[in-house]
Short mmCIF file of C-alpha atoms in Angstrom, two decimals:
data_model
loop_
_atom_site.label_atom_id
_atom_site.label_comp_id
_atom_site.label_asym_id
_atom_site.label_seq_id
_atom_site.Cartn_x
_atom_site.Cartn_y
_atom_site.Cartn_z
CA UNK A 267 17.19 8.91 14.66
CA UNK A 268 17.65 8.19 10.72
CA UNK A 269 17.39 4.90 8.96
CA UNK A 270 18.85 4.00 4.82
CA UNK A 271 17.43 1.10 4.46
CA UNK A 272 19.14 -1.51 1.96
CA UNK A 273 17.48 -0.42 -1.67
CA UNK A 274 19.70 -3.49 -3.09
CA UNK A 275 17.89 -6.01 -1.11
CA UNK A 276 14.07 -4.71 -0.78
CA UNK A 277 11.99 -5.14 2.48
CA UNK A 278 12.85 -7.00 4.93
CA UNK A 279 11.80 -8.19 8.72
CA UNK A 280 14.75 -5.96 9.34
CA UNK A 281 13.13 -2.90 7.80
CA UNK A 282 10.14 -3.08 9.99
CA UNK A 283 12.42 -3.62 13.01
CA UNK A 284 13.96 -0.48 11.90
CA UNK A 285 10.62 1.45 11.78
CA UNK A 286 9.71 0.07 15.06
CA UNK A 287 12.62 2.30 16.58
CA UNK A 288 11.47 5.55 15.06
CA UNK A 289 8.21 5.90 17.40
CA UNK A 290 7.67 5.10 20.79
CA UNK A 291 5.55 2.35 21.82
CA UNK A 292 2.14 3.68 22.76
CA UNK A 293 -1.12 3.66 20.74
CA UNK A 294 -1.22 7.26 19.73
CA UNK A 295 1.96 6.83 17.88
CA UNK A 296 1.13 3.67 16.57
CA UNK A 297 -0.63 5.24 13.50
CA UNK A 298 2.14 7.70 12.89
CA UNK A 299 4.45 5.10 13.01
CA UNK A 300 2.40 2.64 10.30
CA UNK A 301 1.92 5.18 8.06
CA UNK A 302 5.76 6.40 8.18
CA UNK A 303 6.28 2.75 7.46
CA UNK A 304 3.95 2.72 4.28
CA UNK A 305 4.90 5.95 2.99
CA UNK A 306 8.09 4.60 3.29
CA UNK A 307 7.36 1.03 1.32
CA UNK A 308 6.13 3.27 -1.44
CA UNK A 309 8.52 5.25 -2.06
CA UNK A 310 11.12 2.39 -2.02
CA UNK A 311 9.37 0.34 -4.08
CA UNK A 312 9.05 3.84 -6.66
CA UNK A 313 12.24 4.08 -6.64
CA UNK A 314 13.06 0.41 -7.61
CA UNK A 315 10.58 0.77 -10.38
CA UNK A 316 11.64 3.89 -11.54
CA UNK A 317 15.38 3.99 -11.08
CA UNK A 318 17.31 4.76 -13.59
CA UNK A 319 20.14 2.86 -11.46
CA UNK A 320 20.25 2.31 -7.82
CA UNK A 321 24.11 2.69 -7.07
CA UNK A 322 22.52 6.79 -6.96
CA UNK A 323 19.26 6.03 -5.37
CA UNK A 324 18.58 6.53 -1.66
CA UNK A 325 16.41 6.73 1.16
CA UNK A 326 16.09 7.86 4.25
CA UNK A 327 13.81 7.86 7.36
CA UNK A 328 14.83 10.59 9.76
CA UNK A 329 13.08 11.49 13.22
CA UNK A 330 13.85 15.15 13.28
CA UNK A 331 13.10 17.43 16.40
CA UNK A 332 9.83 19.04 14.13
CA UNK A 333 8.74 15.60 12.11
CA UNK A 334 8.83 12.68 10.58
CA UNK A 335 10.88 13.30 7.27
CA UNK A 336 11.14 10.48 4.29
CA UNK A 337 13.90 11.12 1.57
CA UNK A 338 13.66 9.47 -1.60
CA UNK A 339 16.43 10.34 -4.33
CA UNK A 340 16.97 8.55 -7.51
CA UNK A 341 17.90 9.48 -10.94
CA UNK A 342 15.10 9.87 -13.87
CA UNK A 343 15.04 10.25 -17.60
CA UNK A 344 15.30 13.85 -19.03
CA UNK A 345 11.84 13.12 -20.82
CA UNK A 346 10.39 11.64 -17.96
CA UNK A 347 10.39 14.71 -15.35
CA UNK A 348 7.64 17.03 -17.27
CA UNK A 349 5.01 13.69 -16.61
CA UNK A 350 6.12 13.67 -13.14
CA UNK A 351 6.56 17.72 -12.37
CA UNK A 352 2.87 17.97 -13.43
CA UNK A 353 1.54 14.47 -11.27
CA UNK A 354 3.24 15.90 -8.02
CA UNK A 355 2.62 19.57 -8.98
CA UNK A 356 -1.67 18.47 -9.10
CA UNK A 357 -1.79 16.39 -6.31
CA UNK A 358 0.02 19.09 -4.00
CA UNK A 359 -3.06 21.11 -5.10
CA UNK A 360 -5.61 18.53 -3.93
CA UNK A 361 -7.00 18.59 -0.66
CA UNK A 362 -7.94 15.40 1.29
CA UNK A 363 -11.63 14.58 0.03
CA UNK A 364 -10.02 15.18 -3.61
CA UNK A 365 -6.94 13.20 -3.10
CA UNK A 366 -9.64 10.31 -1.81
CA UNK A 367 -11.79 10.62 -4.97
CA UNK A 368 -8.43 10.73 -7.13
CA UNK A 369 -7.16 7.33 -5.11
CA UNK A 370 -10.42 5.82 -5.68
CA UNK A 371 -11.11 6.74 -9.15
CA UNK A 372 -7.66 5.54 -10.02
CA UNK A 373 -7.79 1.80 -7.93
CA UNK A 374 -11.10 1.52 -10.11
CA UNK A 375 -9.45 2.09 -13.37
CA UNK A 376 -6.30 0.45 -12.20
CA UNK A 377 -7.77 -2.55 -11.44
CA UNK A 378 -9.63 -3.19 -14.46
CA UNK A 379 -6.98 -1.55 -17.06
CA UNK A 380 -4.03 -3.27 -15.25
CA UNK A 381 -2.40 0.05 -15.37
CA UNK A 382 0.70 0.19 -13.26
CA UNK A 383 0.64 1.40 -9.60
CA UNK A 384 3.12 4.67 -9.43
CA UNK A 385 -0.19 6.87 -9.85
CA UNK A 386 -1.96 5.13 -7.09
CA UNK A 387 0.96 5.34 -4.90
CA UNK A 388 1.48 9.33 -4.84
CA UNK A 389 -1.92 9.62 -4.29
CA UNK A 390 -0.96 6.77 -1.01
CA UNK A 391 1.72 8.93 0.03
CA UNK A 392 -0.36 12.29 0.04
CA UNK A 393 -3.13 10.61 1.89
CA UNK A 394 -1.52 9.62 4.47
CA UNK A 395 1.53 12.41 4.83
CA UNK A 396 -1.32 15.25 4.97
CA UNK A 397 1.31 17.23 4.11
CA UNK A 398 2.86 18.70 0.25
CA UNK A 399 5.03 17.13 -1.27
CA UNK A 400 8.66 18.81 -1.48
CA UNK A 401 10.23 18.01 -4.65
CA UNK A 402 13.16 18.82 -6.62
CA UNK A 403 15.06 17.70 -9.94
CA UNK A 404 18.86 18.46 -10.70
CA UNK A 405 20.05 18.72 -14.20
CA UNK A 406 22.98 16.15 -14.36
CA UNK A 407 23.62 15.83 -17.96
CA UNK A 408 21.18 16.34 -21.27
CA UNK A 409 19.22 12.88 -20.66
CA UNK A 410 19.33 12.55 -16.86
CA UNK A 411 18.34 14.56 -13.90
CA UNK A 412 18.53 13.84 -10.12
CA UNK A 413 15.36 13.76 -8.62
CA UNK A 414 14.63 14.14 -5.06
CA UNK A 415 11.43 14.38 -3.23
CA UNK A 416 10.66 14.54 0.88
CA UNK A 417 7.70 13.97 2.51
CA UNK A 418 7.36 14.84 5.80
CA UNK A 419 5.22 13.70 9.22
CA UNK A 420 3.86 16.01 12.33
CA UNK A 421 4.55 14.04 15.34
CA UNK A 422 2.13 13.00 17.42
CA UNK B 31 -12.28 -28.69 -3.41
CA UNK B 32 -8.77 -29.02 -2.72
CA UNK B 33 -7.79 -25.65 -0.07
CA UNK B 34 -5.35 -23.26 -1.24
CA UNK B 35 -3.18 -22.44 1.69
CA UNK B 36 0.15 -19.90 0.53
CA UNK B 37 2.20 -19.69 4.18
CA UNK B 38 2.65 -15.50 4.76
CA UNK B 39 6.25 -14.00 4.73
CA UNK B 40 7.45 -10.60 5.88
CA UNK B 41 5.98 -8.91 2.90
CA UNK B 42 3.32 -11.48 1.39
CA UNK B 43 -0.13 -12.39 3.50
CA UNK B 44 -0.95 -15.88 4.67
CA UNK B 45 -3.89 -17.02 2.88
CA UNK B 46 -6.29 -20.19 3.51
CA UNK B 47 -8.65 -20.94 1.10
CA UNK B 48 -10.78 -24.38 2.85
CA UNK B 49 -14.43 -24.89 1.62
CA UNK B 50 -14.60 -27.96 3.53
CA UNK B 51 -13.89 -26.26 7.02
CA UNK B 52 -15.60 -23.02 5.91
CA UNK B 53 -12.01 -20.93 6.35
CA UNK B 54 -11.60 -18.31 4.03
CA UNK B 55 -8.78 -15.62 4.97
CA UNK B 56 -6.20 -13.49 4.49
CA UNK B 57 -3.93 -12.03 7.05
CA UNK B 58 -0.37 -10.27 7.65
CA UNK B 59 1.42 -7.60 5.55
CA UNK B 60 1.01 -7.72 1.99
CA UNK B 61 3.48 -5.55 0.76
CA UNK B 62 5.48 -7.12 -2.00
CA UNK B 63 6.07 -5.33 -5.32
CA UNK B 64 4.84 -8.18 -7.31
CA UNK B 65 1.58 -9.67 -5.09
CA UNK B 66 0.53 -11.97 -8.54
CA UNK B 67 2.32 -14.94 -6.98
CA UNK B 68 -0.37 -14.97 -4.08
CA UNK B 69 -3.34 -13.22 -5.07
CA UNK B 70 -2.98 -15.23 -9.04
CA UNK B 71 -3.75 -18.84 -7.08
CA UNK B 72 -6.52 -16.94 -5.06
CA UNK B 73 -8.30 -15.80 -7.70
CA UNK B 74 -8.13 -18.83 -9.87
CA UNK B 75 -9.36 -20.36 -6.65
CA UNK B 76 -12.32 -18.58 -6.46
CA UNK B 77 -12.77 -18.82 -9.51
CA UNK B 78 -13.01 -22.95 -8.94
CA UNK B 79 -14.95 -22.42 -5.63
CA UNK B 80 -17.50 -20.28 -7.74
CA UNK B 81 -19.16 -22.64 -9.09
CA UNK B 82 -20.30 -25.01 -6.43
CA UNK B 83 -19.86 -22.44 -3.43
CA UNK B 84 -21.09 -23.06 0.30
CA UNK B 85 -24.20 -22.25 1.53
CA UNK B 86 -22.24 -19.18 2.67
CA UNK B 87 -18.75 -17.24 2.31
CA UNK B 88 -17.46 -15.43 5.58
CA UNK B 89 -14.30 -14.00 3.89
CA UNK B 90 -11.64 -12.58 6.70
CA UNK B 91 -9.38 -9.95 5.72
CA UNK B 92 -6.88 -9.27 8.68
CA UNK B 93 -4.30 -7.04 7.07
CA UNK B 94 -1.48 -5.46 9.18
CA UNK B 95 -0.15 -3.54 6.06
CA UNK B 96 -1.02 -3.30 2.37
CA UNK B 97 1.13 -1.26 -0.75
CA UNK B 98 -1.07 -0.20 -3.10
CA UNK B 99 0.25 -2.92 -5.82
CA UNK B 100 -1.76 -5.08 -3.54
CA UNK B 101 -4.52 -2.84 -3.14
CA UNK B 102 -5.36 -3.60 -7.22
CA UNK B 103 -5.03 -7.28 -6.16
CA UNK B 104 -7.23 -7.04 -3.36
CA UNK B 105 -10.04 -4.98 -5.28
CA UNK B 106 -10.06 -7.57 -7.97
CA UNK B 107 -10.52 -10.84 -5.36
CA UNK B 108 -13.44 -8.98 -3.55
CA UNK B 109 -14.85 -8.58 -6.71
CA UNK B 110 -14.51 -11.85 -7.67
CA UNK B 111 -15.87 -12.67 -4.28
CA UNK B 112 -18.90 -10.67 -4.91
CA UNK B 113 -19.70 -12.48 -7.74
CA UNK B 114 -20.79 -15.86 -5.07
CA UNK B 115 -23.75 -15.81 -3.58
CA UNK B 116 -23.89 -15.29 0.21
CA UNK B 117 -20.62 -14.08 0.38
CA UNK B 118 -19.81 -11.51 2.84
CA UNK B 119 -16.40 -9.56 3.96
CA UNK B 120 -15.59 -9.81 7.41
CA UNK B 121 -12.57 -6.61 7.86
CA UNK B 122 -10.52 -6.57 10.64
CA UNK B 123 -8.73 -3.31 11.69
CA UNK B 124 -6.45 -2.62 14.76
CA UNK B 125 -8.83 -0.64 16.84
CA UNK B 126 -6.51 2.25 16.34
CA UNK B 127 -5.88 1.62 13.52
CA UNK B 128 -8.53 4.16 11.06
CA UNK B 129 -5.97 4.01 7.98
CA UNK B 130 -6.70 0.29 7.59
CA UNK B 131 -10.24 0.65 8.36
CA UNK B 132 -11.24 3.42 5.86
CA UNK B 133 -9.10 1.34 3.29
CA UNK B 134 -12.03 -1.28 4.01
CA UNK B 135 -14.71 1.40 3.81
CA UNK B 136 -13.25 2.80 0.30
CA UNK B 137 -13.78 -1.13 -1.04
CA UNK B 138 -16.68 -1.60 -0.19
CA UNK B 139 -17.80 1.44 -1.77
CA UNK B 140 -15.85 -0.11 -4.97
CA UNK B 141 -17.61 -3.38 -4.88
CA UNK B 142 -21.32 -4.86 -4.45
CA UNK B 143 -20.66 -7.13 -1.11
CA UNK B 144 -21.71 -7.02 2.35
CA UNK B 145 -19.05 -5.67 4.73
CA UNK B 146 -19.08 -6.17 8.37
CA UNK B 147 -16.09 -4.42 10.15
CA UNK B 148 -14.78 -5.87 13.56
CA UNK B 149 -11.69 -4.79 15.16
CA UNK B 150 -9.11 -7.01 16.96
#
């Protein structure tokens, strides 16, 4: 099973319809299948903040035969990708009572420095993945690179 | 005090704000990128409601799903909220559900309000 959702159009009731599909209906699955659905939200909404145009960008939802895997590809600034190398590079180092203390220490600061919310959404994403991130960026010319990143779900 | 009452969509929470009936809540998904439209009139609300509060403030939370945009939003309205007296947070969680619960648990470690956490 593999969903792209719409990145034009942002989330709809349709996109939770969608993510309904990729788990069967029982309660064990039912927290798989919510935080598939948030890691998902994240990572779509990165990618509309982040973009450096969306005709390029994707995502993907896939139900493979070993996980859950989310695919998130989008094209970043040149200068931008040391920044981000390092962010994902730490929190892949981080284990879960870290990544919690990170999360929290960052919604504290965020919410009284108004910071924006990328930080606090990789740290989201790691949380609830338990799993590293698997990253990648592809020169394409002197100012851009592709960037692509997967995060990926045990089943049940 | 006039209630604030913002009708939920897929991606925004329903919110009712009613001193006169004692109904304080907000329920549903809040996942929108930009959450200012709802939780701006809530805490300007509060803000009002502050300063000649009820006797008490049972304040329901009854989130399906939250993006962590909203998260920042949420953290500043329960600290808003614990700035009125005899306020307290009433958290509802799926009873599966542990994500959404410990999301409670890691507020109210972030703010100085009772929490009482009840599953649905």
């Amino acid at each position: 099973v593999i969903y792209r959702p719409d990145l034009s159009v942002g989330i709809t009731e349709s996109f939770f319809q969608h993510m309904e599909k990729l788990a069967p209906r029982n309660n064990a699955a039912m927290l798989i299948k919510k935080r598939i659905t948030e890691i998902s939200i994240e990572l779509f909404q990165n990618i509309q903040r982040h973009s450096i145009d969306m005709q390029s960008s994707y995502l993907t939802i896939e139900k493979t035969e070993a996980c859950y895997s989310i695919k998130a590809m989008n094209r970043v600034h040149a200068k931008d990708i040391h920044s981000l190398a390092n962010r994902l590079q730490t929190i892949n180092t981080l284990n879960h009572s870290d990544l919690k203390r990170a999360y929290k220490q960052t919604l504290r600061q965020a919410a009284l420095s108004e910071k924006g919310g990328a930080g606090l959404g990789l740290y989201r994403i790691a949380l609830r993945s338990a799993n590293q991130f698997v990253y990648a960026f592809q020169k394409i010319d002197t100012y851009i690179f592709s960037f692509s990143l997967e995060i990926k779900l045990a089943h049940v | 005090m006039k209630p604030l009452i913002i009708a939920g969509t897929e991606t925004l929470p329903h919110v009712i704000l009613d001193s006169a009936k004692g109904v304080f809540e907000i329920t549903g998904r809040s996942v929108a990128d930009d959450a200012s439209g709802v939780y701006g009139p809530v805490l300007q609300w509060l803000n009002g409601y502050s300063k000649n509060p009820n006797s008490t403030t049972l304040f329901v939370f009854k989130l399906e799903y939250f993006n962590t945009a909203s998260s920042k939003a949420l953290l500043d309205t329960l600290s808003a909220l614990s700035f009125i007296k005899n306020s307290k947070v009433l958290w509802y969680h799926h009873e599966d559900d542990e994500d959404i619960k410990e999301a409670g648990e890691e507020f109210f470690e972030l703010v100085n309000i009772p929490f009482e956490f009840k599953t649905y």
